[in-house]
Coordinates of C-alpha atoms in Angstrom, one line a residue:
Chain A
X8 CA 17.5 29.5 -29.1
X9 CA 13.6 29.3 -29.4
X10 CA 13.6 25.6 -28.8
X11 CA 15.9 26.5 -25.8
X12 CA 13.7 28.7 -24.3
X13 CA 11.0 26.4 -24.5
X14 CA 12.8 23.4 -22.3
X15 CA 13.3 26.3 -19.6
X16 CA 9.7 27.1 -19.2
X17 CA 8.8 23.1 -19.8
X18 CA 11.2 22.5 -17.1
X19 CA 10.4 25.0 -14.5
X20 CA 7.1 24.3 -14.8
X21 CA 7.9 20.2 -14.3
X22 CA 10.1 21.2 -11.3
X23 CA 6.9 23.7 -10.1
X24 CA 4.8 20.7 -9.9
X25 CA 7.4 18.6 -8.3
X26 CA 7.7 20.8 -5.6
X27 CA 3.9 20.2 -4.7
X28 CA 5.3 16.7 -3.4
X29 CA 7.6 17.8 -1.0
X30 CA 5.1 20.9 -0.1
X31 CA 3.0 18.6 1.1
X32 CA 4.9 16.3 2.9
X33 CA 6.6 19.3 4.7
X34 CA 3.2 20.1 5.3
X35 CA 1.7 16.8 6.8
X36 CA 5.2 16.5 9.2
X37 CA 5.2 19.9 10.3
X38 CA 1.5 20.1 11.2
X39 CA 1.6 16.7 13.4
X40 CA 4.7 17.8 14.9
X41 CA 3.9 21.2 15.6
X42 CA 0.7 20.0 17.1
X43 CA 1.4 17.2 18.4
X44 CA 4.8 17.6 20.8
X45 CA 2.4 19.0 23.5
X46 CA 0.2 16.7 24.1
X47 CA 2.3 13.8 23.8
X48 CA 1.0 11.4 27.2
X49 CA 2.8 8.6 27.0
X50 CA 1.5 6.5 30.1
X51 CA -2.2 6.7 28.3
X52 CA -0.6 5.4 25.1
X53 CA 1.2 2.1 26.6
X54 CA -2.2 0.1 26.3
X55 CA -1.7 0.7 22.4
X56 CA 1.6 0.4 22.0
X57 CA 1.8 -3.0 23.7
X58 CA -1.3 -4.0 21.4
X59 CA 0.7 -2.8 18.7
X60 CA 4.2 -5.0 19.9
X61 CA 1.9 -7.8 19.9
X62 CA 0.9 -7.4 16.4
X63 CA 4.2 -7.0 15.3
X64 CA 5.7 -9.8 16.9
X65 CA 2.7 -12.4 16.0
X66 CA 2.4 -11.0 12.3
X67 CA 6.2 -11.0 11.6
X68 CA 6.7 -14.4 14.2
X69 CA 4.5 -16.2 11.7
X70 CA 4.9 -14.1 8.1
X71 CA 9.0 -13.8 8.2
X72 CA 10.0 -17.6 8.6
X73 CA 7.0 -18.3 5.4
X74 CA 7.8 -15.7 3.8
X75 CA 11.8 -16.0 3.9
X76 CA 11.0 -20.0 3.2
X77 CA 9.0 -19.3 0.0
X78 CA 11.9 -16.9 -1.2
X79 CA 14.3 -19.4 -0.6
X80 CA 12.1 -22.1 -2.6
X81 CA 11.4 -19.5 -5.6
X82 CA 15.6 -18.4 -5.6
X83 CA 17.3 -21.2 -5.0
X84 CA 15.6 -24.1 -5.8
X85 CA 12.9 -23.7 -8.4
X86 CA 13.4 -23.7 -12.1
X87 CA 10.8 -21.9 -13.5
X88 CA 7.7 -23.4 -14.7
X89 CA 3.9 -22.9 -14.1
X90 CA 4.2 -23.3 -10.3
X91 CA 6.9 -20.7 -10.1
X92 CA 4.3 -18.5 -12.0
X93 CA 1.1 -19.4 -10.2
X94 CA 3.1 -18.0 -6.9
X95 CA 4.5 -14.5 -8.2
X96 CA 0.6 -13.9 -9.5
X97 CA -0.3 -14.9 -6.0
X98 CA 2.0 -13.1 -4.3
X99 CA 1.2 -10.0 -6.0
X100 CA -2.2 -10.8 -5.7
X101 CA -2.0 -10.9 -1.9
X102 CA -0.3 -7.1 -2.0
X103 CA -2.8 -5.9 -4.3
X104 CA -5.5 -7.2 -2.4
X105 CA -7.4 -3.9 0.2
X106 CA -6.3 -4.2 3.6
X107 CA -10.3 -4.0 4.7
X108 CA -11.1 -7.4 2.5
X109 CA -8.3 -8.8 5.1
X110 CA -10.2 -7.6 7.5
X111 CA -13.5 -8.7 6.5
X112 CA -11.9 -12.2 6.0
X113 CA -10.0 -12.3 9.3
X114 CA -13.5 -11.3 11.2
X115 CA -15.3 -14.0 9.7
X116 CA -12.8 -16.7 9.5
X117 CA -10.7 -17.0 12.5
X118 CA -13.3 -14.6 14.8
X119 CA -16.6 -16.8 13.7
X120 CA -15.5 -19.8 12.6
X121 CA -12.2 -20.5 14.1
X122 CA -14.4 -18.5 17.1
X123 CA -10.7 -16.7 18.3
X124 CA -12.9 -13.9 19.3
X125 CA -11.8 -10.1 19.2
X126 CA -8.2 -11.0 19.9
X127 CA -4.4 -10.2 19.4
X128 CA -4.2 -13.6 17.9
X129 CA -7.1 -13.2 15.7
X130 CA -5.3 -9.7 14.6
X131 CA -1.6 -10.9 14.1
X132 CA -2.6 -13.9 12.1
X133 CA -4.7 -11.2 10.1
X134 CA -1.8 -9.4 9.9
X135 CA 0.3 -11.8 9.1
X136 CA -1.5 -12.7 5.6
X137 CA -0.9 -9.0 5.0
X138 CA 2.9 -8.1 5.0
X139 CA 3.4 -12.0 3.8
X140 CA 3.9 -11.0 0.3
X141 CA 6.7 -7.4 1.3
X142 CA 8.6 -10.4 3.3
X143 CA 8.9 -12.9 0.2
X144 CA 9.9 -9.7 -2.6
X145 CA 12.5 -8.1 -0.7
X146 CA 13.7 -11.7 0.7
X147 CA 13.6 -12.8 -3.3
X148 CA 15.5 -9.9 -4.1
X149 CA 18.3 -10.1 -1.5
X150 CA 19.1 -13.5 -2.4
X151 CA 19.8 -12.2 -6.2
X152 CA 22.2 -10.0 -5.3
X153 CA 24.5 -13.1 -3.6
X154 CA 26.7 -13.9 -6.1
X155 CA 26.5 -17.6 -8.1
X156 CA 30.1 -17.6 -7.6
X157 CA 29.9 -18.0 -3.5
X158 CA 27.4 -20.7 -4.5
X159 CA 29.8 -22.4 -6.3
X160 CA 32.2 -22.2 -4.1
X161 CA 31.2 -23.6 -1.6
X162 CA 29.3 -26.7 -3.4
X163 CA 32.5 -27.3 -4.4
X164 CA 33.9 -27.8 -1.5
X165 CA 31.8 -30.1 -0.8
X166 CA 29.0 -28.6 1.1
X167 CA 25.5 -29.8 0.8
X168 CA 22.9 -27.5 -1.2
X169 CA 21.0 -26.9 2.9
X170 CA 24.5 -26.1 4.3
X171 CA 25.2 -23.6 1.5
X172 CA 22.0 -21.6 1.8
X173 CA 22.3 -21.5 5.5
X174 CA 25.5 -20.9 6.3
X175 CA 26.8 -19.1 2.7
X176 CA 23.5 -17.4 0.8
X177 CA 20.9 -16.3 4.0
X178 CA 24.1 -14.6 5.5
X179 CA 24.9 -12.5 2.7
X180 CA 21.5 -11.8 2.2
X181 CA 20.6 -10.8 5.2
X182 CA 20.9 -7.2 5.5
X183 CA 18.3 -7.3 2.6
X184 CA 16.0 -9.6 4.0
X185 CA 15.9 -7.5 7.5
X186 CA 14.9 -4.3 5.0
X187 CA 12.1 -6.3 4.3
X188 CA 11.6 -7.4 7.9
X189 CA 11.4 -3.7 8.5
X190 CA 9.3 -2.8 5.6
X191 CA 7.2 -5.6 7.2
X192 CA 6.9 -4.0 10.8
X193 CA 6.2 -0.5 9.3
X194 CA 3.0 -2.1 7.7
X195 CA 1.9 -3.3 10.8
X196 CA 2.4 -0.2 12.4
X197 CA 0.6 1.5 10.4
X198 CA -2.4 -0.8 9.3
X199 CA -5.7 0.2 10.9
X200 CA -8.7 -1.5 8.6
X201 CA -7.6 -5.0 8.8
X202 CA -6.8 -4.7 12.6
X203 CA -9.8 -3.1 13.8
X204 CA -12.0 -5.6 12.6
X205 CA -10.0 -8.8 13.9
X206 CA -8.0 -7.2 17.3
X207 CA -10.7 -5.2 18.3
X208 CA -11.1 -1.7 19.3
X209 CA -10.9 -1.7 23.1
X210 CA -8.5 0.7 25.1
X211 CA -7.1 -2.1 27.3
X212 CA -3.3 -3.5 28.0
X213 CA -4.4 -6.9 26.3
X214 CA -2.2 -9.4 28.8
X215 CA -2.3 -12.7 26.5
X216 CA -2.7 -13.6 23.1
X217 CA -6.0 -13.7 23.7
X218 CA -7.3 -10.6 24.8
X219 CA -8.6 -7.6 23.2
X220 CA -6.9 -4.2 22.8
X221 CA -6.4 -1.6 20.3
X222 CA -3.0 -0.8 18.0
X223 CA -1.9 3.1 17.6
X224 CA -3.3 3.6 14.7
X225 CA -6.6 1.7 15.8
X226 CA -6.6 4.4 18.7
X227 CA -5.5 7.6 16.4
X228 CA -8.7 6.3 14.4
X229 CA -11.0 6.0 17.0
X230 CA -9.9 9.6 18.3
X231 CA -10.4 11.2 15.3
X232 CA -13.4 9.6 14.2
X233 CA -15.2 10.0 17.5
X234 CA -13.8 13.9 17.8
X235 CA -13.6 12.8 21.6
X236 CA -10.3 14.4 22.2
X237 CA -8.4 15.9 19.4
X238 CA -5.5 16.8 21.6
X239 CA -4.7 12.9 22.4
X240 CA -5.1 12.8 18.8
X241 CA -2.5 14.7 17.7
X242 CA 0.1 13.2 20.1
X243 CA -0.7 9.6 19.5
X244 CA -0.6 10.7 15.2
X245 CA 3.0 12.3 16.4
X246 CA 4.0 9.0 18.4
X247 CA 2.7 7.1 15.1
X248 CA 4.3 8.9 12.8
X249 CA 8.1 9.1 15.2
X250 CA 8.2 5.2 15.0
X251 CA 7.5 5.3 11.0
X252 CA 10.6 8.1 10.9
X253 CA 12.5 5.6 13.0
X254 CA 11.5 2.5 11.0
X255 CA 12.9 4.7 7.6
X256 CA 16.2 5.3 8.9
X257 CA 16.5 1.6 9.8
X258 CA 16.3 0.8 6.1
X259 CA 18.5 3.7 5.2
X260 CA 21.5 2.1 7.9
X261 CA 20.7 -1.1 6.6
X262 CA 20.9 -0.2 2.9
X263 CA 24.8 2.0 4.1
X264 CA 25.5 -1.2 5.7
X265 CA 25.1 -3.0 1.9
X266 CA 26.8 -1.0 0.1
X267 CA 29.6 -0.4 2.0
X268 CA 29.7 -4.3 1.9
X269 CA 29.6 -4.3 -1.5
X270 CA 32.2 -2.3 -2.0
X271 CA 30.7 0.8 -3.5
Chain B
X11 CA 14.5 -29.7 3.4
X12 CA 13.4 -29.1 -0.1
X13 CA 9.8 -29.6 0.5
X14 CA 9.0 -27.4 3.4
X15 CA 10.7 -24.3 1.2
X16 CA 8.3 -25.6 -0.9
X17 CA 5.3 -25.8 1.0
X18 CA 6.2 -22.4 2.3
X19 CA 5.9 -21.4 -1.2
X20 CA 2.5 -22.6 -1.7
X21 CA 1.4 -21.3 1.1
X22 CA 1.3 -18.3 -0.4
X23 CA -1.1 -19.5 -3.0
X24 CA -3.4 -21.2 -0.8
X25 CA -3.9 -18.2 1.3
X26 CA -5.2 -15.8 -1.6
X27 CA -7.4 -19.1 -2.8
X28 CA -8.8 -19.6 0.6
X29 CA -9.4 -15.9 1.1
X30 CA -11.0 -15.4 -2.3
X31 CA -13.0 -18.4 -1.8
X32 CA -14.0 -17.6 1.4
X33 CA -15.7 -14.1 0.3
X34 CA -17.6 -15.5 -2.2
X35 CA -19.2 -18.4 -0.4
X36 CA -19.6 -15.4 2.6
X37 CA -21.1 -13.4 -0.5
X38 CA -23.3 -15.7 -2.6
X39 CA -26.0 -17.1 -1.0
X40 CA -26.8 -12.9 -0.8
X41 CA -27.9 -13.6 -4.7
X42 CA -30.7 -15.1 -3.2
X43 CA -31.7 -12.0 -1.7
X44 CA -31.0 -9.6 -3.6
X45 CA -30.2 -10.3 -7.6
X46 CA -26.7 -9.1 -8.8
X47 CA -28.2 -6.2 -11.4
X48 CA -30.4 -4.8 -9.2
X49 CA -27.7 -4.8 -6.5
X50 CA -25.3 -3.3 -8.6
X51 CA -27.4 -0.6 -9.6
X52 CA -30.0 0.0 -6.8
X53 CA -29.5 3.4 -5.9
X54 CA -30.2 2.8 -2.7
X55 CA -28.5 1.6 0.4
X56 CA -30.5 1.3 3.2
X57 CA -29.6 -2.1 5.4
X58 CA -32.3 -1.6 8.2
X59 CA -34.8 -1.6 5.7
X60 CA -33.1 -4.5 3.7
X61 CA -32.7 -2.3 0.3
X62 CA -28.8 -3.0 -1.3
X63 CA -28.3 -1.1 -3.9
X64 CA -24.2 -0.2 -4.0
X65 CA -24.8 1.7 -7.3
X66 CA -23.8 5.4 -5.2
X67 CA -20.6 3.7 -3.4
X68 CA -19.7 1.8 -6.7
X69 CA -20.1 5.5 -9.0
X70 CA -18.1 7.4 -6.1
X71 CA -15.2 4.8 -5.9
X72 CA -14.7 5.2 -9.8
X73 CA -14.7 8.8 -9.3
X74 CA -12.7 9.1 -6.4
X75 CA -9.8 6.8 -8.4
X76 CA -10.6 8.4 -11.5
X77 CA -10.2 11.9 -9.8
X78 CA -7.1 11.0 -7.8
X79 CA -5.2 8.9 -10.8
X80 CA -5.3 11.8 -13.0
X81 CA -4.1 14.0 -10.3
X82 CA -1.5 11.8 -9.1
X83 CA -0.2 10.7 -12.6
X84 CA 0.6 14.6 -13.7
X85 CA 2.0 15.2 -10.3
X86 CA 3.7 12.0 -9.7
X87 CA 5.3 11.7 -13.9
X88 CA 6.4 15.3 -13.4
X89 CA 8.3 14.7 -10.1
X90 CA 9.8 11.4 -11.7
X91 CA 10.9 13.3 -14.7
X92 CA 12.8 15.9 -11.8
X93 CA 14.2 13.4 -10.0
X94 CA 15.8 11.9 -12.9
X95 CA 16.7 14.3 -15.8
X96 CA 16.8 17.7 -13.9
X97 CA 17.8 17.4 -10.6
X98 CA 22.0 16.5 -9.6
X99 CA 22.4 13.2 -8.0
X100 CA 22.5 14.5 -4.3
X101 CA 19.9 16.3 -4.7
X102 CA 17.7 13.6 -6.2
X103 CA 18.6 11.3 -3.2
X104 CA 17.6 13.6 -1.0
X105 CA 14.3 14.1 -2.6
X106 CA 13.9 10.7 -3.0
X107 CA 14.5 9.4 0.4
X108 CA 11.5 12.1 1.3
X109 CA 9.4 10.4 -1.3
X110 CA 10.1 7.1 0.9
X111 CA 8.8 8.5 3.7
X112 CA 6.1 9.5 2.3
X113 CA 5.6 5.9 1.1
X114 CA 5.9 5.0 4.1
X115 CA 3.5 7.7 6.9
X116 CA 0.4 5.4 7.5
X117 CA -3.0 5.9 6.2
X118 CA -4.9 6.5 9.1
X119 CA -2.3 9.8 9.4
X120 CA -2.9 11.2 6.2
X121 CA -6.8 10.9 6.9
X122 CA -6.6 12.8 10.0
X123 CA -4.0 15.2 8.4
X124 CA -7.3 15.3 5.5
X125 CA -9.4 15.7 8.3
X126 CA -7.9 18.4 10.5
X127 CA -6.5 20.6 7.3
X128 CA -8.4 19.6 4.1
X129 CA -11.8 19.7 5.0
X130 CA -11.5 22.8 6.7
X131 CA -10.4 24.8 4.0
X132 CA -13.3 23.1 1.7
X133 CA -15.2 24.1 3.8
X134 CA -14.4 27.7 4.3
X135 CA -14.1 28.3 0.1
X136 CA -16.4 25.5 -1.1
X137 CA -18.6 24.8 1.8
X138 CA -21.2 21.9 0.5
X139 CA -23.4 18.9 2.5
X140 CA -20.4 17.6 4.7
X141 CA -19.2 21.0 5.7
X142 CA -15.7 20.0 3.8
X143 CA -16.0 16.3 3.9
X144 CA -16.5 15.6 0.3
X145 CA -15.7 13.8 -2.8
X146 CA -12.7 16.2 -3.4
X147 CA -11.1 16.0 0.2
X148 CA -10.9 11.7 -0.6
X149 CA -9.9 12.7 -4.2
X150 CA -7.2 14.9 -2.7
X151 CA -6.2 12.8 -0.3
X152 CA -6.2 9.8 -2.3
X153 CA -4.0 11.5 -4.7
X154 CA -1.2 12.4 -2.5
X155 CA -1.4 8.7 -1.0
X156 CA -0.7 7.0 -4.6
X157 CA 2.2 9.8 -5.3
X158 CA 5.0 7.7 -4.0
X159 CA 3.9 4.3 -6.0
X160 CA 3.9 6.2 -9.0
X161 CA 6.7 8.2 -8.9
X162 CA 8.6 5.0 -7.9
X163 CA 7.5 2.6 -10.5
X164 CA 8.1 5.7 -12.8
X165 CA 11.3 7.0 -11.7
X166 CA 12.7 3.2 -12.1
X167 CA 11.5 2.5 -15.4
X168 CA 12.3 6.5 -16.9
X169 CA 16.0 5.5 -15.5
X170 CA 16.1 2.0 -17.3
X171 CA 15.6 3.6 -21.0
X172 CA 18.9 2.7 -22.5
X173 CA 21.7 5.6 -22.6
X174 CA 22.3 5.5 -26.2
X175 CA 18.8 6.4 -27.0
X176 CA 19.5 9.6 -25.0
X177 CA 22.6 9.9 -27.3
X178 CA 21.2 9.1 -30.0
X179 CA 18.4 11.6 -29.7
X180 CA 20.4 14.2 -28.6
X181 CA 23.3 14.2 -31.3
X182 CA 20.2 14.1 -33.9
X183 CA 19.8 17.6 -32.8
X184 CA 16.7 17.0 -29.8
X185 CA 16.2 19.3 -27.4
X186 CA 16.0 17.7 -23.6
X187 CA 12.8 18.7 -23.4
X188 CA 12.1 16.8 -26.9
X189 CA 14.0 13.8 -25.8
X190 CA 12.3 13.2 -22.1
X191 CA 8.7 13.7 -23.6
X192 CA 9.0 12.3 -27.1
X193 CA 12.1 9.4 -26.7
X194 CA 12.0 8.4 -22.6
X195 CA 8.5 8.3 -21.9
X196 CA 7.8 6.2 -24.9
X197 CA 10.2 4.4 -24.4
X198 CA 9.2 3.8 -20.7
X199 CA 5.7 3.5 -21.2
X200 CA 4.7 -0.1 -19.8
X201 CA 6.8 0.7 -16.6
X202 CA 4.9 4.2 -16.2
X203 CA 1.6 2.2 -16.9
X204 CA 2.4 -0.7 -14.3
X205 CA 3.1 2.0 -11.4
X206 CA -0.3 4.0 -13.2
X207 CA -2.3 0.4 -12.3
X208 CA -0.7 -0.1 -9.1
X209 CA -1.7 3.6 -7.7
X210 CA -5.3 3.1 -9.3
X211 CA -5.6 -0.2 -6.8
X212 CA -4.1 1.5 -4.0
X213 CA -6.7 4.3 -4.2
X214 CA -9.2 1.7 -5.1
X215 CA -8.3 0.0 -2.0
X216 CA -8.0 2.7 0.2
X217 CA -10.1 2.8 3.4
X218 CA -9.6 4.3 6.6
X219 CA -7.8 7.4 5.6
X220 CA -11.1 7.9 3.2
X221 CA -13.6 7.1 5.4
X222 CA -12.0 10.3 7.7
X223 CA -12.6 12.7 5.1
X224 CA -15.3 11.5 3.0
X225 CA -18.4 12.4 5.2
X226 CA -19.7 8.4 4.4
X227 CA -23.2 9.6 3.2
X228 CA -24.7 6.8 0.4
X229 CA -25.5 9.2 -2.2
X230 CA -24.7 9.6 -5.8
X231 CA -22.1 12.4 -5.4
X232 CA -24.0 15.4 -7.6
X233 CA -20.8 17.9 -6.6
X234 CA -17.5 17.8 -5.5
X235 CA -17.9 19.0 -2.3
X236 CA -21.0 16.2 -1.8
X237 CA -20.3 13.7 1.3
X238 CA -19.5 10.3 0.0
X239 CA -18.9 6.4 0.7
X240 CA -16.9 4.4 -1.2
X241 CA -17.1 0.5 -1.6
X242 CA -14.2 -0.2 1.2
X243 CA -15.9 2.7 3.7
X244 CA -19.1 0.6 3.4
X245 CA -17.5 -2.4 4.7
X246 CA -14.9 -1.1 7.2
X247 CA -18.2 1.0 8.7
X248 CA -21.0 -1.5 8.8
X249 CA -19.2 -4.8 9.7
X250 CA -18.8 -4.5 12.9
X251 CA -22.7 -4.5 14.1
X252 CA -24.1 -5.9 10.7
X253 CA -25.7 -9.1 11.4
X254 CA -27.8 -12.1 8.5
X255 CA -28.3 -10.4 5.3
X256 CA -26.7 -7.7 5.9
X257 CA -23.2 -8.8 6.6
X258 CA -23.9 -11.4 3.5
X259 CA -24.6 -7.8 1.3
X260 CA -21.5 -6.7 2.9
X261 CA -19.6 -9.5 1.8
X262 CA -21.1 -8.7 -1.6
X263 CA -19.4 -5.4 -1.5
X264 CA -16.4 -7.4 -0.4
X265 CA -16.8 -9.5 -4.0
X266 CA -17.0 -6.7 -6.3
X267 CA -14.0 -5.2 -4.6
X268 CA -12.3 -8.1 -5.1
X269 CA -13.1 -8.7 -8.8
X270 CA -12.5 -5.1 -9.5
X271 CA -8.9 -5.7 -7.5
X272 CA -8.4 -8.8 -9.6
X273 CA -8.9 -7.3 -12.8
X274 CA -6.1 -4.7 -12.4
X275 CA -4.2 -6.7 -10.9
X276 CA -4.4 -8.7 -13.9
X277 CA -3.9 -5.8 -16.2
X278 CA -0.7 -5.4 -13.7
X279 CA 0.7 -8.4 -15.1
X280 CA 0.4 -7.7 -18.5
X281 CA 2.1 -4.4 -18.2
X282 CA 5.0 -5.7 -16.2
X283 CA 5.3 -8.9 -18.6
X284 CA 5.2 -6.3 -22.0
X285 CA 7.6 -4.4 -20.0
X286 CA 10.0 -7.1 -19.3
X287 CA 10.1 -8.1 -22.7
X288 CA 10.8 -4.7 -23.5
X289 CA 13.9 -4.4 -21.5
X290 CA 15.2 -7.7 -22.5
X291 CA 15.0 -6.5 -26.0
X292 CA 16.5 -3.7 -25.1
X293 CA 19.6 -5.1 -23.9
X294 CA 19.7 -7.6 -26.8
X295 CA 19.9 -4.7 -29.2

């Protein structure tokens, strides 16, 4: 009995505490939507939204095809050994490194030296070093769920080893790899530090690769750190913060989609 | 075919060599300039004036992790422990589909959130230098930025702990509440500690959702509610019009992030490795 009534207070504390978590989130939605549904101008934001397309589709045009490559390398064809290891402690390397020592790299390498200037090129290959090690995890993790079986199958009937991962493994894998692909874009979306410093931070509709121009975050940044117009602010954070809601259902169909194929 | 999977592969590796290289040859021939103790430990910053001392951002990113771990472990265990003892499995999908978005609202959003509703109220109860932006609005935020890592990395290894030592425990007579604290979490304890390391280099690592709230003064924070700048805030602010010595003493700051980065990520390792071997016992048994 004593010990009893002891878990109940241990436990409504623990479950006190784990409210804070949702409190808060509540808290951060609410206020940017509440705030933000007003002021929402969307002609003013198309400048950084095409920035931010750009940076999506340069960072994920060059990270996905490296990234899904390396997987492929690590899952299907490596057999363990100190190479193996010297790329998982660089992978995870690469995601623990700050997204502002990207930056400061980006700027001086391919805006000084590689002289790319302030550019959407500059920031997407940035970018691209960034969300290079989400792409080869979840890519690494999809193909382990394909079953050796289908593998085996279909070397035994006679397909090569490049036929079976194309046409057997990367097809069943898929729906996992494009959760990373997703995971991927929801990086970019959101990175500001290592962007600001390599894409620039220019309010302009950059019209090529080379150009200038600021992503959504860059601009929510700007707006808030400047104080110039909190109102444009809060409907750019709402904007922001829609296409990250969007983005995490993605996953969520994505991940239905798997189960369901995996029968559960 | 084999060989551009391959070189894909080591791509991977060359890019973090490359980078890491890079920084220090940016960073080095600062050395020259300025030597490393007195950099490390000048108190002050002054780059017009050609004084580097990184001593006050150095002290206030320790404190600002320090602050925001501890915060964000008790939060972050206790809502792990919910989501996988207490709560019934619908709701603890529910919950934890909020923790992903959480995960996954950028950083530039919860620094204006910090901004807009955290230094505010600081500032009304606490008031201080930066009328609100302080050492405890980063802490703060900070803390609620690491809560999904570590309630991940937690929740996953609290629901690898193998059945029968809930069985066990609890047919010896253990009360839940005995089991979770006194069984789970010991038995989960590299997993909790890998997701502990991996918050500690988010918040290490953390920059423009800091720099928002912080108030970017370089002092030695004397109080909570003291404006601060943190290693990454001294980059991400100056390297845009810092030119000579002072982007090389910015690139400085870039190496001791980096080390610092390095060393937990190290740390990482050996946690996940200890881990590993844990769970392969584990299953042996």
């Amino acid at each position: 009995m004593h010990v009893k009534h002891k878990d109940r207070i241990v436990f409504t504390a623990l479950i006190g505490i784990s409210l804070l978590t949702i409190t808060v989130l509540l808290w951060i939605l609410g206020y940017v939507f509440l705030k933000g549904w007003r002021h929402i101008d969307i002609i003013k934001l198309i400048p950084p939204i095409v920035a931010t397309m750009y940076m999506i589709l340069i960072g994920l045009g060059i990270s996905a095809p490296i990234g899904i490559g390396a997987a492929i390398y690590l899952n299907e064809y490596a057999k363990g050994g100190k190479f193996v290891e010297r790329i998982r402690f660089a992978t995870e390397s690469l995601a623990a490194v700050p997204s502002i020592l990207f930056g400061l790299f980006g700027m001086m390498f391919f805006l000084t030296t590689l002289k790319l200037g302030f550019s959407m090129f500059s920031g997407g290959l940035t970018i691209s070093m960034m969300v290079l090690p989400t792409i080869v995890k979840t890519t690494e993790e999809a193909l382990k769920t394909v079953p050796v079986a289908y593998r085996e199958g279909s070397l035994a009937l006679g397909a090569s080893k490049l036929a079976t991962i194309t046409k057997i493994v990367l097809p069943s894998a898929l729906p996992g790899i494009l959760t990373g692909v997703v995971l991927g874009t929801g990086r970019i979306v959101g990175e500001t530090a290592a962007i600001f410093l390599t894409a620039g931070t220019m309010y302009k509709l950059p019209k090529n690769l080379m150009e200038t121009g600021r992503t959504l975050s860059v601009h929510l940044y700007l707006l808030a750190k400047e104080g110039i117009s909190f109102e444009e602010a809060y409907g750019t954070a709402l904007v922001l913060l829609l296409v990250i809601l969007m983005l995490n259902i993605c996953t969520y169909l994505i991940g239905a989609k798997l189960n369901k194929n995996r029968g559960r | 075919m084999k060989y551009i999977f391959w070189l894909c592969a080591a791509i991977t590796i060359i890019v973090i060599t490359f980078m890491g290289a890079y920084i220090i040859v940016g960073g080095l021939p600062f050395f020259s300039h300025t030597n490393i103790v007195s950099f490390l430990l000048g108190k002050k910053w002054n780059p017009s004036g050609e004084i580097f001392g990184i001593y006050p951002m150095l002290i206030t990113s320790i404190y600002a992790t320090v602050g925001a771990t501890s915060i964000g472990v008790v939060v972050g265990m206790s809502t792990a422990i919910v989501l996988v003892e207490i709560l019934p499995l619908k709701a603890a999908k529910v919950f934890s589909a909020a923790i992903d978005l959480l995960a996954g609202i950028p950083s530039v959003i919860y620094g204006f959130w910090g901004l807009m509703v955290i230094v505010p109220i600081i500032d009304k109860f606490w008031g201080g230098k930066g009328a609100g932006s302080s050492l405890l609005a980063a802490i703060i935020i900070l803390s609620i930025m690491i809560l999904p890592t570590i309630i991940r990395m937690s929740e996953v290894s609290l629901k690898a702990v193998p059945k029968e030592y809930k069985e066990g425990a609890l047919g010896l007579g253990a009360s839940k509440f005995q089991y979770i604290f006194k069984v789970q979490i010991g038995a989960a304890k590299s997993g909790i500690m890998a997701g502990i390391v991996l918050g500690i280099g988010r918040a290490l690592g953390e920059t423009m959702a800091v720099i928002l709230v912080s108030g970017n003064a370089p002092i030695i924070p004397k109080s909570l509610v003291d404006p601060v700048r943190t290693l990454t805030a001294n980059i991400a602010l100056e390297m845009g019009y810092a030119s000579g010595v002072a982007r090389q003493a910015l690139f400085a700051t870039g190496m001791v992030l980096f080390a610092l980065i390095m060393l937990i990520n190290f740390l990482l390792t050996q946690f996940i490795k200890n881990a590993e071997r844990r769970n392969g016992n584990a299953r042996k048994a």
